């Protein structure tokens, strides 16, 4: 049984009455191309079986390594970019205490990220912090040649070796990369680093359920077996149900596609829990890099409400009508913070007394949905009962599966990213790389 629900009730009015009937055979084709591994990019479908395929000894090795790193590290720096960091960060930030670093007796280590930008001040500030802390580094790159993480790693490697000496530094560095090729693979072999493999047939943005995501998540103290078990449950349901009426990933992909055909070119994924910010970043990469090809594709973006209702809200309500909204709704939260009664009621909030913030947040969600629908913004709602390893695992597989079907509906290859090369070749030329 999965716990994720999808509501498409507020989409129907925005699509032509016969659109479902006309496009249904395309959806059926897209689903079967994916399941039978006969569609474009089918050499990158390893993620499709990952939840079932992860061997028990890999879980044990990941948990053991995480424990070992934690035993001598206050900080673990995860070096990677794109799919080599977003999945881990999405899960960790969704589950972690938002002020973990400020809690006096919180369990160590704290996971930080580097190499996903070339902010010099950011990396210098990180080095300043690492001067006074014990730390380890997990360097992640499937190709092993991506410049941004390679630069960050070179700097961190040098720092680590100076601080701990070459031998100790070797125990503090873990590499996650391709089994055979790439500069990182070569370097890790030379330096004798412990290494985890990214399977050949799993692309970066589909790799969160490989060591790429699982090791950092385990290091942050979260249960990776539960994460994978959530994904496994979702996988089972999506494989067993092959029609629009009973498969929520098909529904999500299909209605996005029909909205796109009706002129809604932008999807705004919205959450009302700020700790889902990086989950939305992960979604943006997954869909943006998968579907944005051949002059086609929905532009994936996101927002945190109420925060962004006070920045983007005006545009969403009354700006150009080219967007639709997908709300990531969380039914229950872990804490209860009641609005206190105040005898003076100077702020006029006594009408809310004894309501929890979450109750009010859910009301804001409902009120916003109704306002946006009346402002001609179609709305879908994906709800989970709570934020946990299991529900995040369900969502990860749900989005990966939907994203692939979306790509096949658009008749593109959802598993490559040829457009990412354009900036790189310019940068290399300008830098004078041979
Ligand atoms: O999804 C992808 O394949 C990309 O976003 C990559 O993850 C990203 O470019 C990083 O690549 P690599 O892991 O090879 O350093």
Tab-separated table of C-alpha atoms and ligand atoms in Angstrom:
chain	number	residue	atom	x	y	z
A	1	UNK	CA	0.000	0.000	0.000
A	2	UNK	CA	1.306	3.437	-0.879
A	3	UNK	CA	0.424	6.502	1.119
A	4	UNK	CA	0.872	9.110	-1.631
A	5	UNK	CA	-2.307	10.521	-3.168
A	6	UNK	CA	-2.826	12.571	-6.290
A	7	UNK	CA	-5.798	14.808	-6.934
A	8	UNK	CA	-6.420	16.045	-10.493
A	9	UNK	CA	-9.903	17.386	-9.798
A	10	UNK	CA	-8.949	20.989	-10.553
A	11	UNK	CA	-7.305	20.254	-13.889
A	12	UNK	CA	-10.211	18.848	-15.873
A	13	UNK	CA	-11.817	22.247	-16.537
A	14	UNK	CA	-8.636	23.469	-18.274
A	15	UNK	CA	-8.299	20.767	-20.908
A	16	UNK	CA	-10.376	20.181	-24.019
A	17	UNK	CA	-13.225	17.688	-23.423
A	18	UNK	CA	-11.921	15.193	-26.009
A	19	UNK	CA	-8.184	15.619	-25.174
A	20	UNK	CA	-8.064	12.611	-22.831
A	21	UNK	CA	-9.612	10.327	-25.425
A	22	UNK	CA	-7.347	11.594	-28.233
A	23	UNK	CA	-4.101	11.215	-26.275
A	24	UNK	CA	-4.875	8.061	-24.291
A	25	UNK	CA	-3.163	5.727	-26.746
A	26	UNK	CA	0.010	7.857	-26.532
A	27	UNK	CA	-0.015	7.482	-22.762
A	28	UNK	CA	-0.466	3.753	-23.072
A	29	UNK	CA	2.449	3.626	-25.511
A	30	UNK	CA	4.672	5.727	-23.230
A	31	UNK	CA	3.939	3.505	-20.223
A	32	UNK	CA	4.666	0.298	-22.102
A	33	UNK	CA	7.836	1.697	-23.661
A	34	UNK	CA	9.073	2.408	-20.161
A	35	UNK	CA	8.048	-0.871	-18.552
A	36	UNK	CA	9.272	-3.013	-21.442
A	37	UNK	CA	12.459	-0.917	-21.728
A	38	UNK	CA	11.965	-0.315	-25.428
A	39	UNK	CA	11.835	3.507	-25.446
A	40	UNK	CA	14.528	6.103	-26.112
A	41	UNK	CA	17.502	6.025	-23.747
A	42	UNK	CA	16.696	2.501	-22.595
A	43	UNK	CA	20.338	1.900	-21.688
A	44	UNK	CA	19.724	4.280	-18.742
A	45	UNK	CA	16.866	2.469	-17.068
A	46	UNK	CA	18.809	0.962	-14.166
A	47	UNK	CA	16.881	3.239	-11.740
A	48	UNK	CA	13.664	1.431	-12.662
A	49	UNK	CA	14.723	-1.682	-10.740
A	50	UNK	CA	16.928	-0.043	-8.117
A	51	UNK	CA	14.540	-0.341	-5.164
A	52	UNK	CA	14.398	-4.103	-5.742
A	53	UNK	CA	18.011	-4.563	-6.743
A	54	UNK	CA	19.996	-3.000	-3.895
A	55	UNK	CA	21.764	-5.924	-2.209
A	56	UNK	CA	21.622	-6.243	1.575
A	57	UNK	CA	25.402	-6.160	1.819
A	58	UNK	CA	25.434	-2.755	0.110
A	59	UNK	CA	23.081	-1.364	2.779
A	60	UNK	CA	25.384	-2.848	5.417
A	61	UNK	CA	28.486	-1.343	3.805
A	62	UNK	CA	26.844	2.087	3.448
A	63	UNK	CA	25.631	2.111	7.062
A	64	UNK	CA	28.990	0.872	8.317
A	65	UNK	CA	30.879	3.519	6.333
A	66	UNK	CA	28.512	6.241	7.540
A	67	UNK	CA	29.045	5.146	11.149
A	68	UNK	CA	32.787	5.079	10.728
A	69	UNK	CA	32.896	8.575	9.191
A	70	UNK	CA	30.607	9.838	11.944
A	71	UNK	CA	32.951	8.444	14.609
A	72	UNK	CA	35.714	10.873	13.630
A	73	UNK	CA	33.854	13.705	11.862
A	74	UNK	CA	31.881	16.659	13.123
A	75	UNK	CA	31.240	17.627	9.517
A	76	UNK	CA	30.916	15.582	6.344
A	77	UNK	CA	31.363	17.563	3.141
A	78	UNK	CA	29.525	16.130	0.144
A	79	UNK	CA	31.174	17.310	-3.069
A	80	UNK	CA	29.004	17.006	-6.195
A	81	UNK	CA	26.744	18.886	-8.576
A	82	UNK	CA	23.328	18.259	-10.203
A	83	UNK	CA	22.226	14.686	-9.722
A	84	UNK	CA	25.357	14.032	-7.693
A	85	UNK	CA	24.090	16.129	-4.764
A	86	UNK	CA	20.477	17.256	-5.105
A	87	UNK	CA	18.805	13.975	-4.131
A	88	UNK	CA	20.845	13.629	-0.938
A	89	UNK	CA	20.294	17.254	-0.013
A	90	UNK	CA	16.545	16.988	-0.740
A	91	UNK	CA	16.109	14.062	1.648
A	92	UNK	CA	18.465	15.323	4.351
A	93	UNK	CA	16.944	18.803	4.500
A	94	UNK	CA	13.406	17.393	4.481
A	95	UNK	CA	14.141	15.182	7.493
A	96	UNK	CA	16.730	17.106	9.455
A	97	UNK	CA	16.109	19.532	12.312
A	98	UNK	CA	16.264	22.935	10.589
A	99	UNK	CA	18.512	24.329	13.328
A	100	UNK	CA	20.545	21.165	13.887
A	101	UNK	CA	23.844	23.049	14.035
A	102	UNK	CA	22.592	25.199	16.871
A	103	UNK	CA	21.362	22.359	19.066
A	104	UNK	CA	23.844	21.876	21.901
A	105	UNK	CA	23.711	18.091	22.196
A	106	UNK	CA	22.617	17.130	18.717
A	107	UNK	CA	24.247	14.018	17.340
A	108	UNK	CA	27.091	14.637	14.918
A	109	UNK	CA	27.931	14.789	12.068
A	110	UNK	CA	26.460	17.638	10.081
A	111	UNK	CA	26.399	17.186	6.295
A	112	UNK	CA	27.482	20.174	4.198
A	113	UNK	CA	27.682	20.508	0.427
A	114	UNK	CA	30.429	21.850	-1.860
A	115	UNK	CA	31.325	21.881	-5.538
A	116	UNK	CA	27.806	22.664	-6.745
A	117	UNK	CA	28.846	26.232	-7.573
A	118	UNK	CA	32.116	28.030	-8.005
A	119	UNK	CA	31.386	30.610	-5.342
A	120	UNK	CA	34.874	31.448	-4.127
A	121	UNK	CA	33.634	33.103	-0.940
A	122	UNK	CA	31.462	30.057	-0.202
A	123	UNK	CA	34.391	27.676	-0.522
A	124	UNK	CA	36.769	29.924	1.417
A	125	UNK	CA	34.169	30.188	4.205
A	126	UNK	CA	33.857	26.402	4.200
A	127	UNK	CA	37.627	26.022	4.561
A	128	UNK	CA	37.556	28.522	7.455
A	129	UNK	CA	34.973	26.352	9.201
A	130	UNK	CA	36.862	23.124	8.460
A	131	UNK	CA	40.020	24.576	10.012
A	132	UNK	CA	38.353	24.275	13.380
A	133	UNK	CA	36.360	21.050	12.908
A	134	UNK	CA	37.069	17.402	12.330
A	135	UNK	CA	35.693	16.429	8.955
A	136	UNK	CA	35.511	13.915	6.133
A	137	UNK	CA	34.741	14.274	2.437
A	138	UNK	CA	32.454	12.290	0.144
A	139	UNK	CA	33.285	13.186	-3.447
A	140	UNK	CA	30.653	12.196	-6.012
A	141	UNK	CA	30.864	12.346	-9.790
A	142	UNK	CA	29.545	9.756	-12.212
A	143	UNK	CA	31.607	11.002	-15.135
A	144	UNK	CA	34.461	11.815	-12.797
A	145	UNK	CA	35.317	14.803	-14.933
A	146	UNK	CA	32.855	17.537	-13.944
A	147	UNK	CA	34.829	20.719	-13.368
A	148	UNK	CA	32.965	22.343	-10.475
A	149	UNK	CA	33.167	19.414	-8.023
A	150	UNK	CA	36.671	18.547	-9.268
A	151	UNK	CA	37.884	22.045	-8.339
A	152	UNK	CA	36.228	21.909	-4.908
A	153	UNK	CA	37.667	18.443	-4.297
A	154	UNK	CA	41.180	19.447	-5.242
A	155	UNK	CA	41.041	22.244	-2.667
A	156	UNK	CA	39.485	20.044	0.031
A	157	UNK	CA	41.897	17.176	-0.636
A	158	UNK	CA	44.862	19.473	-0.188
A	159	UNK	CA	43.356	20.913	2.987
A	160	UNK	CA	42.546	17.485	4.389
A	161	UNK	CA	46.034	16.142	3.670
A	162	UNK	CA	47.671	19.180	5.289
A	163	UNK	CA	45.436	18.944	8.320
A	164	UNK	CA	45.554	15.192	8.938
A	165	UNK	CA	48.537	13.945	6.948
A	166	UNK	CA	48.257	11.895	3.788
A	167	UNK	CA	47.478	8.548	5.445
A	168	UNK	CA	44.743	9.763	7.767
A	169	UNK	CA	43.264	11.883	4.951
A	170	UNK	CA	42.900	8.723	2.854
A	171	UNK	CA	40.606	7.280	5.545
A	172	UNK	CA	38.546	10.467	5.529
A	173	UNK	CA	37.829	10.568	1.813
A	174	UNK	CA	35.216	8.397	0.098
A	175	UNK	CA	34.727	8.475	-3.666
A	176	UNK	CA	31.481	7.604	-5.458
A	177	UNK	CA	31.958	7.266	-9.188
A	178	UNK	CA	31.916	5.050	-12.255
A	179	UNK	CA	33.299	1.542	-11.851
A	180	UNK	CA	35.891	1.825	-14.609
A	181	UNK	CA	36.287	5.236	-16.175
A	182	UNK	CA	36.834	8.904	-15.381
A	183	UNK	CA	39.457	10.967	-13.607
A	184	UNK	CA	37.864	10.445	-10.193
A	185	UNK	CA	37.969	6.678	-10.606
A	186	UNK	CA	41.664	6.911	-11.486
A	187	UNK	CA	42.449	9.247	-8.617
A	188	UNK	CA	40.501	7.136	-6.090
A	189	UNK	CA	42.378	4.010	-7.176
A	190	UNK	CA	45.774	5.760	-6.966
A	191	UNK	CA	44.990	7.211	-3.550
A	192	UNK	CA	43.422	4.024	-2.252
A	193	UNK	CA	40.151	5.701	-1.263
A	194	UNK	CA	37.191	3.598	-0.280
A	195	UNK	CA	34.907	3.730	-3.308
A	196	UNK	CA	31.249	3.108	-4.055
A	197	UNK	CA	30.049	2.516	-7.598
A	198	UNK	CA	27.361	4.361	-9.552
A	199	UNK	CA	25.803	1.752	-11.848
A	200	UNK	CA	26.474	2.324	-15.538
A	201	UNK	CA	22.804	2.369	-16.431
A	202	UNK	CA	21.725	4.993	-13.868
A	203	UNK	CA	22.020	8.663	-14.854
A	204	UNK	CA	22.906	11.357	-12.313
A	205	UNK	CA	19.435	12.758	-11.700
A	206	UNK	CA	17.981	9.258	-11.246
A	207	UNK	CA	20.726	8.195	-8.830
A	208	UNK	CA	19.406	9.163	-5.399
A	209	UNK	CA	18.729	5.509	-4.520
A	210	UNK	CA	22.331	4.518	-5.306
A	211	UNK	CA	25.281	5.287	-2.972
A	212	UNK	CA	25.168	8.823	-4.470
A	213	UNK	CA	22.161	9.617	-2.300
A	214	UNK	CA	22.216	6.789	0.196
A	215	UNK	CA	25.669	7.361	1.720
A	216	UNK	CA	25.193	11.070	2.538
A	217	UNK	CA	21.670	10.334	3.808
A	218	UNK	CA	22.982	7.558	6.067
A	219	UNK	CA	25.760	9.897	7.266
A	220	UNK	CA	23.114	12.433	8.284
A	221	UNK	CA	21.602	9.717	10.487
A	222	UNK	CA	18.571	8.695	8.424
A	223	UNK	CA	17.261	5.244	7.670
A	224	UNK	CA	18.139	4.356	4.091
A	225	UNK	CA	16.365	0.988	4.217
A	226	UNK	CA	13.095	2.799	4.945
A	227	UNK	CA	13.723	5.265	2.132
A	228	UNK	CA	14.236	2.420	-0.331
A	229	UNK	CA	11.284	0.508	1.093
A	230	UNK	CA	9.027	3.508	0.307
A	231	UNK	CA	10.345	3.542	-3.252
A	232	UNK	CA	9.807	-0.207	-3.507
A	233	UNK	CA	6.143	0.120	-2.504
A	234	UNK	CA	5.598	2.852	-5.068
A	235	UNK	CA	7.362	0.800	-7.736
A	236	UNK	CA	5.174	-2.216	-7.091
A	237	UNK	CA	1.967	-0.206	-7.432
A	238	UNK	CA	3.132	1.597	-10.596
A	239	UNK	CA	4.198	-1.659	-12.228
A	240	UNK	CA	1.018	-3.516	-11.289
A	241	UNK	CA	-1.372	-0.826	-12.509
A	242	UNK	CA	-1.137	0.154	-16.124
A	243	UNK	CA	-4.156	2.343	-16.774
A	244	UNK	CA	-4.868	6.026	-16.296
A	245	UNK	CA	-7.516	5.337	-13.685
A	246	UNK	CA	-5.302	3.348	-11.333
A	247	UNK	CA	-1.743	4.627	-11.820
A	248	UNK	CA	-0.977	7.993	-10.189
A	249	UNK	CA	2.342	8.478	-12.003
A	250	UNK	CA	0.564	8.048	-15.345
A	251	UNK	CA	-2.106	10.491	-14.200
A	252	UNK	CA	0.423	13.110	-13.158
A	253	UNK	CA	2.479	12.785	-16.366
A	254	UNK	CA	-0.640	12.749	-18.540
A	255	UNK	CA	-2.388	15.777	-17.048
A	256	UNK	CA	0.857	17.778	-17.086
A	257	UNK	CA	1.144	16.887	-20.778
A	258	UNK	CA	-2.458	17.841	-21.560
A	259	UNK	CA	-2.016	21.139	-19.711
A	260	UNK	CA	1.164	21.762	-21.698
A	261	UNK	CA	-0.744	21.155	-24.917
A	262	UNK	CA	-3.381	23.601	-23.679
A	263	UNK	CA	-0.708	26.316	-23.394
A	264	UNK	CA	0.340	25.889	-19.763
A	265	UNK	CA	4.094	25.844	-20.251
A	266	UNK	CA	5.257	26.358	-16.673
A	267	UNK	CA	4.769	24.058	-13.698
A	268	UNK	CA	5.090	25.577	-10.279
A	269	UNK	CA	5.605	22.899	-7.655
A	270	UNK	CA	4.639	24.359	-4.341
A	271	UNK	CA	5.150	23.195	-0.769
A	272	UNK	CA	3.887	24.726	2.437
A	273	UNK	CA	6.656	23.132	4.532
A	274	UNK	CA	9.948	25.016	4.099
A	275	UNK	CA	12.027	21.884	4.661
A	276	UNK	CA	10.815	20.683	1.241
A	277	UNK	CA	12.698	23.489	-0.527
A	278	UNK	CA	15.465	21.161	-1.711
A	279	UNK	CA	13.007	18.449	-2.658
A	280	UNK	CA	11.589	20.962	-5.124
A	281	UNK	CA	15.128	21.734	-6.310
A	282	UNK	CA	15.588	18.014	-6.959
A	283	UNK	CA	12.282	17.890	-8.887
A	284	UNK	CA	13.390	20.923	-10.949
A	285	UNK	CA	16.555	19.186	-12.053
A	286	UNK	CA	14.842	15.862	-12.701
A	287	UNK	CA	12.177	17.321	-14.985
A	288	UNK	CA	14.208	20.200	-16.427
A	289	UNK	CA	17.112	18.067	-17.589
A	290	UNK	CA	14.903	15.185	-18.671
A	291	UNK	CA	12.161	16.940	-20.621
A	292	UNK	CA	13.670	20.219	-21.853
A	293	UNK	CA	14.774	19.117	-25.335
A	294	UNK	CA	14.080	19.622	-29.037
A	295	UNK	CA	12.369	22.948	-28.324
A	296	UNK	CA	9.852	21.175	-26.082
A	297	UNK	CA	9.101	20.660	-22.409
A	298	UNK	CA	7.363	22.247	-19.441
A	299	UNK	CA	9.564	24.708	-17.545
A	300	UNK	CA	9.766	23.281	-14.013
A	301	UNK	CA	9.953	25.729	-11.175
A	302	UNK	CA	8.913	25.895	-7.571
A	303	UNK	CA	7.970	27.945	-4.567
A	304	UNK	CA	7.524	27.729	-0.821
A	305	UNK	CA	4.237	29.169	0.453
A	306	UNK	CA	3.348	31.305	2.376
A	307	UNK	CA	6.845	32.776	1.822
A	308	UNK	CA	6.497	33.163	-1.937
A	309	UNK	CA	2.835	34.157	-1.831
A	310	UNK	CA	4.331	37.457	-0.773
A	311	UNK	CA	6.666	37.594	-3.754
A	312	UNK	CA	5.277	35.490	-6.613
A	313	UNK	CA	1.677	35.414	-5.382
A	314	UNK	CA	0.583	38.465	-7.352
A	315	UNK	CA	1.967	37.032	-10.612
A	316	UNK	CA	0.425	33.620	-10.025
A	317	UNK	CA	-2.980	35.156	-9.348
A	318	UNK	CA	-3.085	37.740	-12.129
A	319	UNK	CA	-0.038	37.480	-14.425
A	320	UNK	CA	0.222	35.742	-17.792
A	321	UNK	CA	-1.927	32.586	-17.789
A	322	UNK	CA	0.747	30.117	-18.846
A	323	UNK	CA	1.297	28.237	-15.610
A	324	UNK	CA	-0.179	25.466	-13.555
A	325	UNK	CA	0.464	24.540	-9.968
A	326	UNK	CA	1.258	21.226	-8.302
A	327	UNK	CA	0.979	21.306	-4.541
A	328	UNK	CA	3.078	18.948	-2.428
A	329	UNK	CA	0.827	18.679	0.579
A	330	UNK	CA	1.793	17.199	3.958
A	331	UNK	CA	-1.161	16.035	6.043
A	332	UNK	CA	0.472	15.750	9.471
A	333	UNK	CA	3.537	17.388	10.970
A	334	UNK	CA	5.576	16.189	13.931
A	335	UNK	CA	5.028	19.127	16.295
A	336	UNK	CA	2.010	20.892	17.746
A	337	UNK	CA	2.269	24.584	18.375
A	338	UNK	CA	-1.057	26.064	19.495
A	339	UNK	CA	-1.985	29.727	19.066
A	340	UNK	CA	-2.208	31.026	22.647
A	341	UNK	CA	-5.184	33.004	23.989
A	342	UNK	CA	-4.283	36.610	24.820
A	343	UNK	CA	-6.667	38.521	27.086
A	344	UNK	CA	-5.859	41.863	25.425
A	345	UNK	CA	-6.120	40.480	21.873
A	346	UNK	CA	-4.347	43.546	20.529
A	347	UNK	CA	-3.271	41.631	17.410
A	348	UNK	CA	-6.854	40.374	16.896
A	349	UNK	CA	-5.776	36.739	16.718
A	350	UNK	CA	-7.983	35.299	19.455
A	351	UNK	CA	-10.304	33.852	16.819
A	352	UNK	CA	-7.489	31.391	16.110
A	353	UNK	CA	-6.957	30.348	19.721
A	354	UNK	CA	-6.071	26.707	20.267
A	355	UNK	CA	-5.620	26.079	16.553
A	356	UNK	CA	-2.216	24.696	15.587
A	357	UNK	CA	-0.019	26.477	13.052
A	358	UNK	CA	-0.364	23.444	10.812
A	359	UNK	CA	-4.170	23.660	10.832
A	360	UNK	CA	-3.861	27.267	9.726
A	361	UNK	CA	-1.243	26.313	7.138
A	362	UNK	CA	-3.597	23.710	5.636
A	363	UNK	CA	-6.326	26.344	5.526
A	364	UNK	CA	-3.903	28.701	3.750
A	365	UNK	CA	-3.275	25.886	1.284
A	366	UNK	CA	-6.983	25.397	0.617
A	367	UNK	CA	-7.662	29.132	0.377
A	368	UNK	CA	-4.753	29.613	-2.010
A	369	UNK	CA	-5.823	26.702	-4.172
A	370	UNK	CA	-9.332	28.138	-4.540
A	371	UNK	CA	-7.951	31.608	-5.275
A	372	UNK	CA	-5.549	30.310	-7.916
A	373	UNK	CA	-8.178	28.132	-9.588
A	374	UNK	CA	-10.498	31.129	-9.810
A	375	UNK	CA	-7.522	33.000	-11.308
A	376	UNK	CA	-7.305	30.303	-14.044
A	377	UNK	CA	-4.336	28.418	-12.636
A	378	UNK	CA	-4.964	24.663	-12.922
A	379	UNK	CA	-4.062	22.815	-9.764
A	380	UNK	CA	-2.891	19.315	-8.939
A	381	UNK	CA	-2.260	18.082	-5.431
A	382	UNK	CA	0.157	15.372	-4.372
A	383	UNK	CA	-0.317	14.565	-0.724
A	384	UNK	CA	1.675	12.503	1.727
A	385	UNK	CA	0.595	11.724	5.303
A	386	UNK	CA	3.848	13.003	6.828
A	387	UNK	CA	7.466	13.730	5.941
A	388	UNK	CA	9.437	10.543	6.614
A	389	UNK	CA	12.004	8.319	4.927
A	390	UNK	CA	9.215	6.088	3.592
A	391	UNK	CA	7.061	8.853	2.137
A	392	UNK	CA	10.087	10.547	0.563
A	393	UNK	CA	11.062	7.190	-0.969
A	394	UNK	CA	7.559	6.915	-2.454
A	395	UNK	CA	7.756	10.435	-3.852
A	396	UNK	CA	11.210	9.899	-5.364
A	397	UNK	CA	10.101	6.877	-7.339
A	398	UNK	CA	6.780	8.492	-8.234
A	399	UNK	CA	8.506	11.550	-9.733
A	400	UNK	CA	11.179	9.517	-11.538
A	401	UNK	CA	8.551	7.273	-13.111
A	402	UNK	CA	6.277	10.196	-14.072
A	403	UNK	CA	9.200	12.119	-15.478
A	404	UNK	CA	10.147	9.272	-17.805
A	405	UNK	CA	6.561	8.905	-19.033
A	406	UNK	CA	6.457	12.688	-19.570
A	407	UNK	CA	9.563	12.422	-21.740
A	408	UNK	CA	8.101	9.618	-23.806
A	409	UNK	CA	4.841	11.559	-24.258
A	410	UNK	CA	6.959	14.389	-25.670
A	411	UNK	CA	8.817	11.883	-27.869
A	412	UNK	CA	12.215	12.861	-26.477
A	413	UNK	CA	14.927	10.903	-24.634
A	414	UNK	CA	14.381	11.649	-20.939
A	415	UNK	CA	17.735	10.190	-19.891
A	416	UNK	CA	20.351	12.279	-21.679
A	417	UNK	CA	21.337	15.941	-21.277
A	418	UNK	CA	23.155	17.043	-24.460
A	419	UNK	CA	22.326	20.710	-23.833
A	420	UNK	CA	24.403	20.836	-20.648
A	421	UNK	CA	27.561	20.513	-22.757
A	422	UNK	CA	27.136	23.905	-24.482
A	423	UNK	CA	28.220	26.057	-21.534
A	424	UNK	CA	31.029	23.651	-20.678
A	425	UNK	CA	32.698	23.795	-24.072
A	426	UNK	CA	32.561	27.612	-24.043
A	427	UNK	CA	33.993	27.724	-20.529
A	428	UNK	CA	36.810	25.311	-21.423
A	429	UNK	CA	37.636	27.284	-24.581
A	430	UNK	CA	37.689	30.550	-22.653
A	431	UNK	CA	39.858	28.984	-19.946
A	432	UNK	CA	42.241	27.647	-22.578
A	433	UNK	CA	41.759	23.940	-21.744
A	434	UNK	CA	43.660	21.739	-24.166
B	1	LIG	O1	21.582	14.200	-14.236
B	1	LIG	C1	22.719	14.302	-14.642
B	1	LIG	O2	23.255	13.400	-15.291
B	1	LIG	C2	23.562	15.512	-14.335
B	1	LIG	O3	22.851	16.477	-13.646
B	1	LIG	C3	24.772	15.126	-13.518
B	1	LIG	O4	24.341	14.552	-12.320
B	1	LIG	C4	25.661	16.317	-13.196
B	1	LIG	O5	26.000	16.962	-14.384
B	1	LIG	C5	26.926	15.867	-12.486
B	1	LIG	O6	27.601	14.957	-13.260
B	1	LIG	P1	28.724	14.015	-12.663
B	1	LIG	O7	28.124	13.166	-11.616
B	1	LIG	O8	29.221	13.243	-13.824
B	1	LIG	O9	29.794	14.925	-12.074
